[in-house]
mmCIF file of C-alpha atoms and ligand atoms in Angstrom:
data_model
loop_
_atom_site.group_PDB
_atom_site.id
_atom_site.type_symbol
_atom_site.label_atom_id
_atom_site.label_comp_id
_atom_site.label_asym_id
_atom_site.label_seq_id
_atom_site.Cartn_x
_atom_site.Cartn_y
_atom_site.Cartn_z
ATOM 1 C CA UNK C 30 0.000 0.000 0.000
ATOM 2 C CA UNK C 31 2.845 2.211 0.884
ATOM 3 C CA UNK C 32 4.524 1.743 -2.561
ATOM 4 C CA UNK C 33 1.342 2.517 -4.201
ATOM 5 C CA UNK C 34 0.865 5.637 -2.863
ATOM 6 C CA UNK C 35 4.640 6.359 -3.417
ATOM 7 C CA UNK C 36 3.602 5.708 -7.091
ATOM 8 C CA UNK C 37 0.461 7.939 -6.661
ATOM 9 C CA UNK C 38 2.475 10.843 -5.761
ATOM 10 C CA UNK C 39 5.173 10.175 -8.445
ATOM 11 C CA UNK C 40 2.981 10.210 -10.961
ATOM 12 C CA UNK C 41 0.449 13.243 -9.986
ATOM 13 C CA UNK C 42 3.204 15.685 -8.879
ATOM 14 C CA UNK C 43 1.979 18.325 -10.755
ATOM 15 C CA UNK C 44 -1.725 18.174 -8.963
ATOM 16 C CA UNK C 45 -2.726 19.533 -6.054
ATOM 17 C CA UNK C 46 -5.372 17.434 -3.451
ATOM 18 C CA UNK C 47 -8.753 17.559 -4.798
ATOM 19 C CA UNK C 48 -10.628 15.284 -6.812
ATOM 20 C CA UNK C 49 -9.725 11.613 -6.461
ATOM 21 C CA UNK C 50 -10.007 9.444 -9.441
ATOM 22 C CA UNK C 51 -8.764 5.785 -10.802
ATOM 23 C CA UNK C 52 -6.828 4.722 -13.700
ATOM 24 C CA UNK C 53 -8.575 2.183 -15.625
ATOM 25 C CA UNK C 54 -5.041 1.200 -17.203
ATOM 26 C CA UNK C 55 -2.532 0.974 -14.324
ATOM 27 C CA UNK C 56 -5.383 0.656 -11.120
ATOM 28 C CA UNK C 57 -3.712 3.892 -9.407
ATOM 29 C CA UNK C 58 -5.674 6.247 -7.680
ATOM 30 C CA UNK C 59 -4.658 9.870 -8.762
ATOM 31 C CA UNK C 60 -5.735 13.219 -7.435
ATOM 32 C CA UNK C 61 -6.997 15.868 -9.932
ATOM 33 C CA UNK C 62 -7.222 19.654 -8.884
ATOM 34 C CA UNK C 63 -10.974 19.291 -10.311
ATOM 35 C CA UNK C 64 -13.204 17.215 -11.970
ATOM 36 C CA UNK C 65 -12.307 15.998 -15.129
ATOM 37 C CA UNK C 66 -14.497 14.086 -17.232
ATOM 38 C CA UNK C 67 -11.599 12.927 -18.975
ATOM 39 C CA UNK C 68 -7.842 13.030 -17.666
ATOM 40 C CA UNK C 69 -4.204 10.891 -18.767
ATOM 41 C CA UNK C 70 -2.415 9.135 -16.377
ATOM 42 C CA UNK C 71 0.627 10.743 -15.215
ATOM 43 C CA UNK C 72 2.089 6.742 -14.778
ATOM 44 C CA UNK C 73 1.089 4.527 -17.931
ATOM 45 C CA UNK C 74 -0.179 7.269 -20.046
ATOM 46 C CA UNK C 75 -4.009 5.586 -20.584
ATOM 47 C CA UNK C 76 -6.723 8.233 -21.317
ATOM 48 C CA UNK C 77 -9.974 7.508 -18.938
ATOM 49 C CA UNK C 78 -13.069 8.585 -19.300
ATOM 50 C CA UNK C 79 -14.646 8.666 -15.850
ATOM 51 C CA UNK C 80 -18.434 8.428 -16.210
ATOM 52 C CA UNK C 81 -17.788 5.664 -18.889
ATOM 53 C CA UNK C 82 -19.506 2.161 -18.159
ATOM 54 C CA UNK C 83 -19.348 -1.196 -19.860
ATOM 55 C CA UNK C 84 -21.900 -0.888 -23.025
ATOM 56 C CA UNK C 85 -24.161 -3.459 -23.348
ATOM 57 C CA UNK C 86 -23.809 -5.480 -26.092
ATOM 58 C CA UNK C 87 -26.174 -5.322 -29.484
ATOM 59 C CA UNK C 88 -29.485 -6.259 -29.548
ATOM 60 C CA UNK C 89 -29.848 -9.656 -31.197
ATOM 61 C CA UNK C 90 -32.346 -8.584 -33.882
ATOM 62 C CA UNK C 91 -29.207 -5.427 -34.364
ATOM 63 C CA UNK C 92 -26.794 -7.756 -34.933
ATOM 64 C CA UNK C 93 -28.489 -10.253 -36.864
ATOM 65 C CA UNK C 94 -29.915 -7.209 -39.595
ATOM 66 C CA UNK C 95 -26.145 -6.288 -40.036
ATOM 67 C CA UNK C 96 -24.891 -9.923 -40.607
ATOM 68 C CA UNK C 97 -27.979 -10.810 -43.051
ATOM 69 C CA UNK C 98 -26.908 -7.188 -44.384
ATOM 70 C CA UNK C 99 -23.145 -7.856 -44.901
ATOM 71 C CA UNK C 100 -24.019 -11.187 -46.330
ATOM 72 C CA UNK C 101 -26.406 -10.409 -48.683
ATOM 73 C CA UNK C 102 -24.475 -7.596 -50.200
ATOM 74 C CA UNK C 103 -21.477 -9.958 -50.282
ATOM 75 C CA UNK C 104 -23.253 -12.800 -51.634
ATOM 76 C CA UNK C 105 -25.030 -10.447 -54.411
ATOM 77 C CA UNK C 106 -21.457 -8.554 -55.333
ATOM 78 C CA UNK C 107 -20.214 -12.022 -56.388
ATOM 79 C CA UNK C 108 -23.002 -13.486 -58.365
ATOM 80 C CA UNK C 109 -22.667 -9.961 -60.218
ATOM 81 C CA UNK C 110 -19.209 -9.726 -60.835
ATOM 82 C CA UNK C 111 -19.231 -14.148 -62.349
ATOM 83 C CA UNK C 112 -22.720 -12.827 -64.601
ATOM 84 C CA UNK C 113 -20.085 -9.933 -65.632
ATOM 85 C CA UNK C 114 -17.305 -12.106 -66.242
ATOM 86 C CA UNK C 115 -19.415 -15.377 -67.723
ATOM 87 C CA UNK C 116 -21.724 -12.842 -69.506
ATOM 88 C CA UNK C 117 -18.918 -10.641 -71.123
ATOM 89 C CA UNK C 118 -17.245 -13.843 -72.465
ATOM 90 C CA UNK C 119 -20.388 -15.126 -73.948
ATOM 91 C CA UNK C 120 -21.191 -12.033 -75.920
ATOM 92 C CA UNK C 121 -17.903 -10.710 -76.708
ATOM 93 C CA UNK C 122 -15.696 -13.712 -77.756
ATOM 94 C CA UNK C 123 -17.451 -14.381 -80.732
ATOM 95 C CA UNK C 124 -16.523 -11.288 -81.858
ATOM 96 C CA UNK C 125 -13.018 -10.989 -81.150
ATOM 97 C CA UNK C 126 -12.618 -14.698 -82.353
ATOM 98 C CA UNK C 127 -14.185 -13.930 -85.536
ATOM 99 C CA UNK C 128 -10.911 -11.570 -86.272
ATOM 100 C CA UNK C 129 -8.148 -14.041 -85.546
ATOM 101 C CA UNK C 130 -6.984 -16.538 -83.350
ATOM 102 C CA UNK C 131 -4.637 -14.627 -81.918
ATOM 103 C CA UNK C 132 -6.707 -11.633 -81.051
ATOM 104 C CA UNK C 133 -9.089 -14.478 -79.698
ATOM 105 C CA UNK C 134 -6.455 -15.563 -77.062
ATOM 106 C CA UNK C 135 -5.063 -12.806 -75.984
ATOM 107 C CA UNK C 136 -8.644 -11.818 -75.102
ATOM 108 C CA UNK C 137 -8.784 -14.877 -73.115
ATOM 109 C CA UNK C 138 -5.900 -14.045 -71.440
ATOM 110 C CA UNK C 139 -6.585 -10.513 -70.199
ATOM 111 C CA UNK C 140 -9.498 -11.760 -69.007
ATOM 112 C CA UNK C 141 -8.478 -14.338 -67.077
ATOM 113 C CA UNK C 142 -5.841 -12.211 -65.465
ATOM 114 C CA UNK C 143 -8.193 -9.409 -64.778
ATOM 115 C CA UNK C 144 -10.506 -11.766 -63.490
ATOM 116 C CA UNK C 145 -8.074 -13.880 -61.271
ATOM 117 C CA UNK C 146 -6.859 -10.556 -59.607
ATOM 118 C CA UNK C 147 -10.144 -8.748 -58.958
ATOM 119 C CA UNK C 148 -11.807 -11.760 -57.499
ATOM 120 C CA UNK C 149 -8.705 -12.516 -55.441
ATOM 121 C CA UNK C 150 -8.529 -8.885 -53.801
ATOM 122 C CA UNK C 151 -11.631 -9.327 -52.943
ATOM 123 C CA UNK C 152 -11.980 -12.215 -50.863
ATOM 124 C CA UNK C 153 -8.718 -10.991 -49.459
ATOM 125 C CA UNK C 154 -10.265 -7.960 -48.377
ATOM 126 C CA UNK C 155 -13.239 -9.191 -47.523
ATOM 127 C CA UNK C 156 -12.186 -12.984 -45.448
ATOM 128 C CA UNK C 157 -9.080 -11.688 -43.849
ATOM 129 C CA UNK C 158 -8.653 -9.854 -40.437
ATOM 130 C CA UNK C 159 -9.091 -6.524 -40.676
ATOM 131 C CA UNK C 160 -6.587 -6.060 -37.944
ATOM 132 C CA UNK C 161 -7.276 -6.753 -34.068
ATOM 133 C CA UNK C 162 -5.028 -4.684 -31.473
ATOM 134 C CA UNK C 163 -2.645 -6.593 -29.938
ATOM 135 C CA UNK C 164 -3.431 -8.205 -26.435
ATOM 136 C CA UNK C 165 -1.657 -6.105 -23.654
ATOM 137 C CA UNK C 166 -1.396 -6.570 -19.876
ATOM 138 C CA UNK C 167 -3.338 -3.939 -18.246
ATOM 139 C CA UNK C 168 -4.777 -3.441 -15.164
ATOM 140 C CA UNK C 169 -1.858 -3.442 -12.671
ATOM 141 C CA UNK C 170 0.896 -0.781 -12.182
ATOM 142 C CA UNK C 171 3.914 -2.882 -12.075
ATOM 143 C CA UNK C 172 3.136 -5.527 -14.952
ATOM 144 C CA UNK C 173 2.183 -2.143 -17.391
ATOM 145 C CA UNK C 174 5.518 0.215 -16.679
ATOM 146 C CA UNK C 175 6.086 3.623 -17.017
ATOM 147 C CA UNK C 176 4.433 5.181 -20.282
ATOM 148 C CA UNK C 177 2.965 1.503 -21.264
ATOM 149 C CA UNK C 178 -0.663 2.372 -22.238
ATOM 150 C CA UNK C 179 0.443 6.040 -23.877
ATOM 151 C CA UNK C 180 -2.265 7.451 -25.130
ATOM 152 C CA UNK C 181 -4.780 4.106 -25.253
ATOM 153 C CA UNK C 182 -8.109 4.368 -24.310
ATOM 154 C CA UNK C 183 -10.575 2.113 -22.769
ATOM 155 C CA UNK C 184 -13.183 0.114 -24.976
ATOM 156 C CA UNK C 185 -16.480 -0.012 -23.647
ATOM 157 C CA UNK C 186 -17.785 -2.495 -25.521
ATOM 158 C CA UNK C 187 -14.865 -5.196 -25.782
ATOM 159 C CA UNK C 188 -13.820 -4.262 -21.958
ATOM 160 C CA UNK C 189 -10.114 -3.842 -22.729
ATOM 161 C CA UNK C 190 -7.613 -1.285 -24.071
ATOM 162 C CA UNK C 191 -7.738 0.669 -27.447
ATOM 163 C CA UNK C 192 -4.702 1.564 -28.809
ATOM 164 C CA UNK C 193 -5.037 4.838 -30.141
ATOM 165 C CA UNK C 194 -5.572 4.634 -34.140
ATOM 166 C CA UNK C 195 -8.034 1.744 -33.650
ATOM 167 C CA UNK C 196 -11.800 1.898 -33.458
ATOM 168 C CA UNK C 197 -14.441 -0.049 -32.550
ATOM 169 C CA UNK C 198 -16.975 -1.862 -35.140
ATOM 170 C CA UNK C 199 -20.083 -2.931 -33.859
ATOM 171 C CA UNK C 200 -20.810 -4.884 -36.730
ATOM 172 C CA UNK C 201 -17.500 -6.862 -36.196
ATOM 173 C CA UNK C 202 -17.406 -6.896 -32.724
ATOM 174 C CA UNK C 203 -14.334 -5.750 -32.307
ATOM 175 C CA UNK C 204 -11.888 -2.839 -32.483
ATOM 176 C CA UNK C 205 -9.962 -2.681 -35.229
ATOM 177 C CA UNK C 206 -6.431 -1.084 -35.874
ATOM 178 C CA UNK C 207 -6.187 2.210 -38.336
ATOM 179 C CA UNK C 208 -10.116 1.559 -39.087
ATOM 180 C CA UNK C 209 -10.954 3.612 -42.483
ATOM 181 C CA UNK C 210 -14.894 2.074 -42.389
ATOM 182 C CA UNK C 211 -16.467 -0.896 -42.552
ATOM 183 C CA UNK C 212 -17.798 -1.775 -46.052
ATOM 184 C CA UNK C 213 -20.849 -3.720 -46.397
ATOM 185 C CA UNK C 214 -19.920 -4.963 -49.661
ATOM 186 C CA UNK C 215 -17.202 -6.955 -48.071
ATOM 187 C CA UNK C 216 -18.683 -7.845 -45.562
ATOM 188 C CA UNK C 217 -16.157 -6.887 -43.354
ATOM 189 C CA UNK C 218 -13.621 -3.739 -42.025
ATOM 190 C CA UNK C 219 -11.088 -2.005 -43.322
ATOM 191 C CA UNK C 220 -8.622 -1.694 -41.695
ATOM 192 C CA UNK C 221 -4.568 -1.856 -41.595
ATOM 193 C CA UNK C 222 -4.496 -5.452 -42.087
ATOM 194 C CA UNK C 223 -6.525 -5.306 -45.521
ATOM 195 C CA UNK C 224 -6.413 -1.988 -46.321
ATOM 196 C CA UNK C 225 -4.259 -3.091 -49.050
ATOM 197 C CA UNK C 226 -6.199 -5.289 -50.547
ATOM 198 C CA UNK C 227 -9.249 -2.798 -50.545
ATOM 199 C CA UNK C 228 -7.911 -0.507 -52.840
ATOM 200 C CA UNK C 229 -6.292 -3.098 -54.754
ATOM 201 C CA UNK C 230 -9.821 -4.228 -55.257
ATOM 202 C CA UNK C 231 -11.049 -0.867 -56.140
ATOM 203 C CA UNK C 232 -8.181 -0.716 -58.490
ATOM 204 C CA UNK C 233 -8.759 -4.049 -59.907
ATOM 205 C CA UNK C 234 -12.827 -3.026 -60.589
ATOM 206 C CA UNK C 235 -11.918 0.526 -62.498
ATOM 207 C CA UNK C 236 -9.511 -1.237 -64.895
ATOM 208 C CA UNK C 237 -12.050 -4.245 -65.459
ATOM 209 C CA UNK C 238 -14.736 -1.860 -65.964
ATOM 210 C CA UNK C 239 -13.122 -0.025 -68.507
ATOM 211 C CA UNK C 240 -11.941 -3.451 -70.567
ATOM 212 C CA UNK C 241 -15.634 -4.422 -70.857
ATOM 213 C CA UNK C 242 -16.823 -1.124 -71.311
ATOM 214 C CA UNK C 243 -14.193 -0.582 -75.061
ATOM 215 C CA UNK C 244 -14.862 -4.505 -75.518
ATOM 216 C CA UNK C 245 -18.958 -4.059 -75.552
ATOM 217 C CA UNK C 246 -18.717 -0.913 -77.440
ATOM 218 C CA UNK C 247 -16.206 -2.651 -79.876
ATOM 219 C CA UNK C 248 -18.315 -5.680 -79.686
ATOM 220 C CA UNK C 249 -21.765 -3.624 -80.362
ATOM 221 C CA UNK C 250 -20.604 -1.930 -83.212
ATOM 222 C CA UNK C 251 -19.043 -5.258 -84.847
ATOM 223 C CA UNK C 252 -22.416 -7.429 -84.270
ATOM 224 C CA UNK C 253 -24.682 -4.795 -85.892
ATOM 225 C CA UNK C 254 -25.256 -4.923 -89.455
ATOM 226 C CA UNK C 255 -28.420 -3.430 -89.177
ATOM 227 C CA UNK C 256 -27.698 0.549 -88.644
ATOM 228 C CA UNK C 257 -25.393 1.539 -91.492
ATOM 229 C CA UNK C 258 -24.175 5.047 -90.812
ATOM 230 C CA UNK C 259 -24.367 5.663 -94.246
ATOM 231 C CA UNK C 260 -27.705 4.707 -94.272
ATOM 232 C CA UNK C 261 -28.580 7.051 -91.840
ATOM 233 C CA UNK C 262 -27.002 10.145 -93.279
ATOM 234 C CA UNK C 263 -28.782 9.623 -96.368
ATOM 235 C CA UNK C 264 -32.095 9.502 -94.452
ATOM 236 C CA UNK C 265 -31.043 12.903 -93.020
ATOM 237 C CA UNK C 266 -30.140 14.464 -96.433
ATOM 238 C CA UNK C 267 -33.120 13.117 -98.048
ATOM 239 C CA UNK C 268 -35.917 14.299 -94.836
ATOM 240 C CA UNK C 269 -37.271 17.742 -94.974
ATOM 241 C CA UNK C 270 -36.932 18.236 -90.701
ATOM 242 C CA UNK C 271 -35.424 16.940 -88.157
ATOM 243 C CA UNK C 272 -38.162 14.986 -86.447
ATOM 244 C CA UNK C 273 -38.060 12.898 -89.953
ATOM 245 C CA UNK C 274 -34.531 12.231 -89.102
ATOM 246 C CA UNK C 275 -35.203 10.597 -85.589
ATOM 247 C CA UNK C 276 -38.067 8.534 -86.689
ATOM 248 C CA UNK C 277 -35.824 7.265 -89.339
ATOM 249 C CA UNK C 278 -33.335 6.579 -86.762
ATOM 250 C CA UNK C 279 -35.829 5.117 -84.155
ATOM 251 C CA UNK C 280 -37.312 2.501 -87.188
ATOM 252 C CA UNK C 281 -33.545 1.669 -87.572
ATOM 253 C CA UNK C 282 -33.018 1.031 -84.433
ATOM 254 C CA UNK C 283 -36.513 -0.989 -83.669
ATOM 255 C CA UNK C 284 -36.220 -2.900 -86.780
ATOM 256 C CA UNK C 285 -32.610 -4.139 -85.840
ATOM 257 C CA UNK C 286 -31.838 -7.564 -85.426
ATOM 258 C CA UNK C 287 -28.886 -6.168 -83.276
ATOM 259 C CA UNK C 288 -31.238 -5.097 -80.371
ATOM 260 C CA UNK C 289 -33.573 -8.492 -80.563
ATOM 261 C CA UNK C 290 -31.207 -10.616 -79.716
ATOM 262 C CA UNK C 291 -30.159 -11.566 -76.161
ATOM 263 C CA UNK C 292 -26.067 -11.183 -77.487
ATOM 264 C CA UNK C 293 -27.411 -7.568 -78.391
ATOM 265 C CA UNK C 294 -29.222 -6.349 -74.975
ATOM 266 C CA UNK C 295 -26.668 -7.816 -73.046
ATOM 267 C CA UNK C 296 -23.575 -5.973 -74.786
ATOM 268 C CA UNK C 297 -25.530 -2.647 -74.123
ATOM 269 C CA UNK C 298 -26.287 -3.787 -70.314
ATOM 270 C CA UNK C 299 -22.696 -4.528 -69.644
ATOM 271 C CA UNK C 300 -21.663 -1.376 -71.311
ATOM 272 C CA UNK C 301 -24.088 0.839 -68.948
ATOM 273 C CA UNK C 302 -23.207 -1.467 -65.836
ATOM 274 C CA UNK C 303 -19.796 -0.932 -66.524
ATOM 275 C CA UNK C 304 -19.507 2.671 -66.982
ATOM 276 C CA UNK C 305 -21.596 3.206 -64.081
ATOM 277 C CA UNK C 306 -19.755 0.747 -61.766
ATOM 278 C CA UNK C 307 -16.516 2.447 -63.116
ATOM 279 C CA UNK C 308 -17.866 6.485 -62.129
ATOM 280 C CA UNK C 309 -18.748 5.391 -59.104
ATOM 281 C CA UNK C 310 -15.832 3.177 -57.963
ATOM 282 C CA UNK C 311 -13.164 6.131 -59.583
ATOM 283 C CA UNK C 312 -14.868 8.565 -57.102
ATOM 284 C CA UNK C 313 -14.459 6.108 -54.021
ATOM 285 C CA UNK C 314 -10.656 5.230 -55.106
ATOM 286 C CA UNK C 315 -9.725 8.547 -55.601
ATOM 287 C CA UNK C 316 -11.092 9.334 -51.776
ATOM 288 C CA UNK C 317 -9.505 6.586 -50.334
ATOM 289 C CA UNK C 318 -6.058 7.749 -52.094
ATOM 290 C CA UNK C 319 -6.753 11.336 -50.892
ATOM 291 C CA UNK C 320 -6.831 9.748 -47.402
ATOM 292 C CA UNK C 321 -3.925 8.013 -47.608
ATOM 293 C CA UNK C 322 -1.735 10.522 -49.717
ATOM 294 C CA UNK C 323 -2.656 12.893 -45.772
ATOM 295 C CA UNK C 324 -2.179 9.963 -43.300
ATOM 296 C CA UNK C 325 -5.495 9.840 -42.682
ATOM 297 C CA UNK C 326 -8.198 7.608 -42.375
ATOM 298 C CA UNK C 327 -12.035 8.307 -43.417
ATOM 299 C CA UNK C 328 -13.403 7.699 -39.756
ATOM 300 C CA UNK C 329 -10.938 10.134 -38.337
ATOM 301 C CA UNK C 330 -11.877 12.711 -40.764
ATOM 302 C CA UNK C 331 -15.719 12.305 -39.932
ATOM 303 C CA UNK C 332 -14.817 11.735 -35.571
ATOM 304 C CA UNK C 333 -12.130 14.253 -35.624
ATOM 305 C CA UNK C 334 -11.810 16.696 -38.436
ATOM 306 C CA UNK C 335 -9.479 19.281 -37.398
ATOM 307 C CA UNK C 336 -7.065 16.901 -35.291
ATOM 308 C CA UNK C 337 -3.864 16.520 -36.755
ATOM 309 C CA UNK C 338 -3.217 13.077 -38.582
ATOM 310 C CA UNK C 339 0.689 13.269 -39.324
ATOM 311 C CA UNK C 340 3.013 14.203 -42.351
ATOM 312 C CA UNK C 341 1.268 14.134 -45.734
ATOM 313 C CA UNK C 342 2.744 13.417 -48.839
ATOM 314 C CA UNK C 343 3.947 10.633 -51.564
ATOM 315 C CA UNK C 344 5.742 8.297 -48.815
ATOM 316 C CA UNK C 345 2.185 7.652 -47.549
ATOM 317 C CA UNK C 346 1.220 6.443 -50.860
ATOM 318 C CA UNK C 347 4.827 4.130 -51.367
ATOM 319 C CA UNK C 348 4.773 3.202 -47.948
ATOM 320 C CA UNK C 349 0.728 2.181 -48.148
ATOM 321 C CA UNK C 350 1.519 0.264 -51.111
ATOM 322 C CA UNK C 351 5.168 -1.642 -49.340
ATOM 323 C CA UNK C 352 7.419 -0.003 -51.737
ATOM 324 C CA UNK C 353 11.311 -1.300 -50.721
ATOM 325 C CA UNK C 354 12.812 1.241 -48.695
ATOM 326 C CA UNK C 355 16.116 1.526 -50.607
ATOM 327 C CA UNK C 356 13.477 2.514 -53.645
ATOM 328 C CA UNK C 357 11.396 4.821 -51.368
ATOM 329 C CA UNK C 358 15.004 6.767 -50.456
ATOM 330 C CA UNK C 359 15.999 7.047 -54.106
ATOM 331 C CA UNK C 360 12.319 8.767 -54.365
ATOM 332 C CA UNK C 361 11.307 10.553 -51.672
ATOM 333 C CA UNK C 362 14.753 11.028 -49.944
ATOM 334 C CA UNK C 363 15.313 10.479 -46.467
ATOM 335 C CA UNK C 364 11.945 11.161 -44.728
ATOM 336 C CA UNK C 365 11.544 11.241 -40.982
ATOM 337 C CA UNK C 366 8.976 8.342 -40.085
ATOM 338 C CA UNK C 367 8.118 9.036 -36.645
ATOM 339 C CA UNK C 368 6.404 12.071 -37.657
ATOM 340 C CA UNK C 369 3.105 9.628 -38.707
ATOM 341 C CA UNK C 370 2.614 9.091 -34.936
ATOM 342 C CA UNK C 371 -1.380 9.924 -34.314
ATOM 343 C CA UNK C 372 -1.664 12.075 -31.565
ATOM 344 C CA UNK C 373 -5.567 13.199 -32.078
ATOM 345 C CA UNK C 374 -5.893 11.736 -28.537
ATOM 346 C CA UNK C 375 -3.792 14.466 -26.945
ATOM 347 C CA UNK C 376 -5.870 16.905 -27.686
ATOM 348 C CA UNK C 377 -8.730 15.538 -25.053
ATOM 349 C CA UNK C 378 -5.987 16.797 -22.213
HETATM 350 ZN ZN1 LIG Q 415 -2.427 4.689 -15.298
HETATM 351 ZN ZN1 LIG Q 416 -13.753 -2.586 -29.018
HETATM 352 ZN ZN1 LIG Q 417 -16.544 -3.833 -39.170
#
């Protein structure tokens, strides 16, 4: 008891007697000048929050909306992305066989590779660990040390210590390390342990989406006999207004064979689907890259906009994608790493 209040004093020298208060991360009691809803341990660093109590977990029917949710979403991303795939093939390869064999192959074999890669990222993003804190000893002055919880924070929900870039999902049920959001699409987090393989993914979708979308096109224009160009120009020259000109061009198009067939709607589907699927996906890539390019992640920009995040620049991006250091040096020069350290925390003090 004596050494414990030894280490009481030691680590609240600064404060005067007043409030008393316990650390959640070391056990010690401190003394406060005031109040504080929220003070740092003078000892092992932890942040508490002092009229914070366990949460109770999710309501079943909460939990079980979220995991039907996730799945569903997962479940319906994949059977879209093999129609894509097995429907592209179908209606394309005709086409692109019909010019030469070797056009024909090499087909084959950018679309196998696109293929193999965008449905690997995914269930890498989406089956993996997002990333789970490490377990730490807490609880007890001696076993923790001087400066051990630094900035961590105590997670009401999983009843143990948050290390200070992570966040808790309630839809995983966990906290997770550098948390950026948790996607429904996946199914799952994302977070420093498959961050990678998100964007990867993303990356993966934009190029695929813009082979099918100059495939279709290609494809369309190949497979329709039906609308000459020509054709149509003379029906312009020839009509006295321009509303003769689009009912010319309306009969064209109705009376096509091109647009009757199921090879012909499905080439204009997958050219809509992709271009769509591509405008959207660009506009989610290019905000995760923003993020990244500031060492930042979306969830801290929404929970704490005008903390500061760490050093921005280009060795975010090399280091986010594992560029070798010796190639990051010749870059980016020498670059002072410790900089990234998140200290949004601090700023509770
Ligand atoms: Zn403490
Ligand atoms: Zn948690
Ligand atoms: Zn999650």
């Amino acid at each position: 008891m004596d050494e414990e209040a030894v280490e009481v004093d030691h680590s609240v020298t600064s404060m005067q007697e007043g409030h008393e208060a316990t650390c959640w991360g070391c056990g010690l009691r401190l003394l406060l000048t005031a109040y504080a809803p929220i003070f740092k341990c003078g000892w092992c660093g932890a942040i508490t929050q002092q009229n914070q109590t366990s949460r109770k977990p999710d309501s079943v029917c909460f939990s079980h909306w979220r995991c039907v949710r996730d799945r569903s979403l997962v479940a319906i991303l994949l059977f879209f992305m093999f129609f894509v795939i097995s429907g592209g093939v179908w209606a394309v390869y005709p086409v692109v066989f019909s010019i030469s064999y070797f056009c024909g192959v090499f087909h084959c074999i950018v679309t196998a590779i696109l293929s193999i890669i965008t449905i690997s990222s995914f269930f890498l993003a989406s089956f993996s660990s997002a990333g789970a804190p490490t377990n730490i000893l807490w609880g007890s002055y001696p076993v923790i040390g001087k400066n051990g919880l630094e900035n961590y924070t105590f997670c009401a929900y999983c009843t143990k210590p948050k290390p200070p870039r992570a966040h808790h999902c309630r839809s995983c049920k966990m906290c997770v390390m550098d948390m950026d959001h948790h996607c429904p699409f996946i199914g799952n987090c994302v977070g420093a342990a498959n961050h990678r393989f998100f964007v990867a993914f993303l990356i993966s979708i934009v190029i695929s989406c813009s082979y099918i979308l100059v495939m279709t096109i290609y494809a369309g224009f190949r497979v329709w006999p039906p609308l000459k160009l020509r054709t149509l120009v003379a029906y312009g020259l020839n009509s006295t207004s321009a509303l003769s000109l689009v009912k010319e061009i309306t009969a064209a198009f109705a009376s096509s064979a091109f647009l009757l067939s199921a090879r012909g709607l499905l080439l204009v589907y997958l050219a809509f689907a992709s271009l769509s699927v591509e405008i959207g996906i660009s506009v989610l890539l290019w905000q995760q890259l923003s993020f990244i390019y500031e060492g930042n992640t979306y969830i801290n920009s929404v929970t704490s906009p005008n903390a500061v995040h760490g050093e921005r620049g280009w060795q975010n991006i090399l280091r986010f994608f594992g560029c070798p250091h010796s190639v990051f040096r010749i870059l980016l020069g020498p670059t002072n790493g410790g900089k990234s350290q998140n200290n949004s925390n601090s700023k509770l003090l």
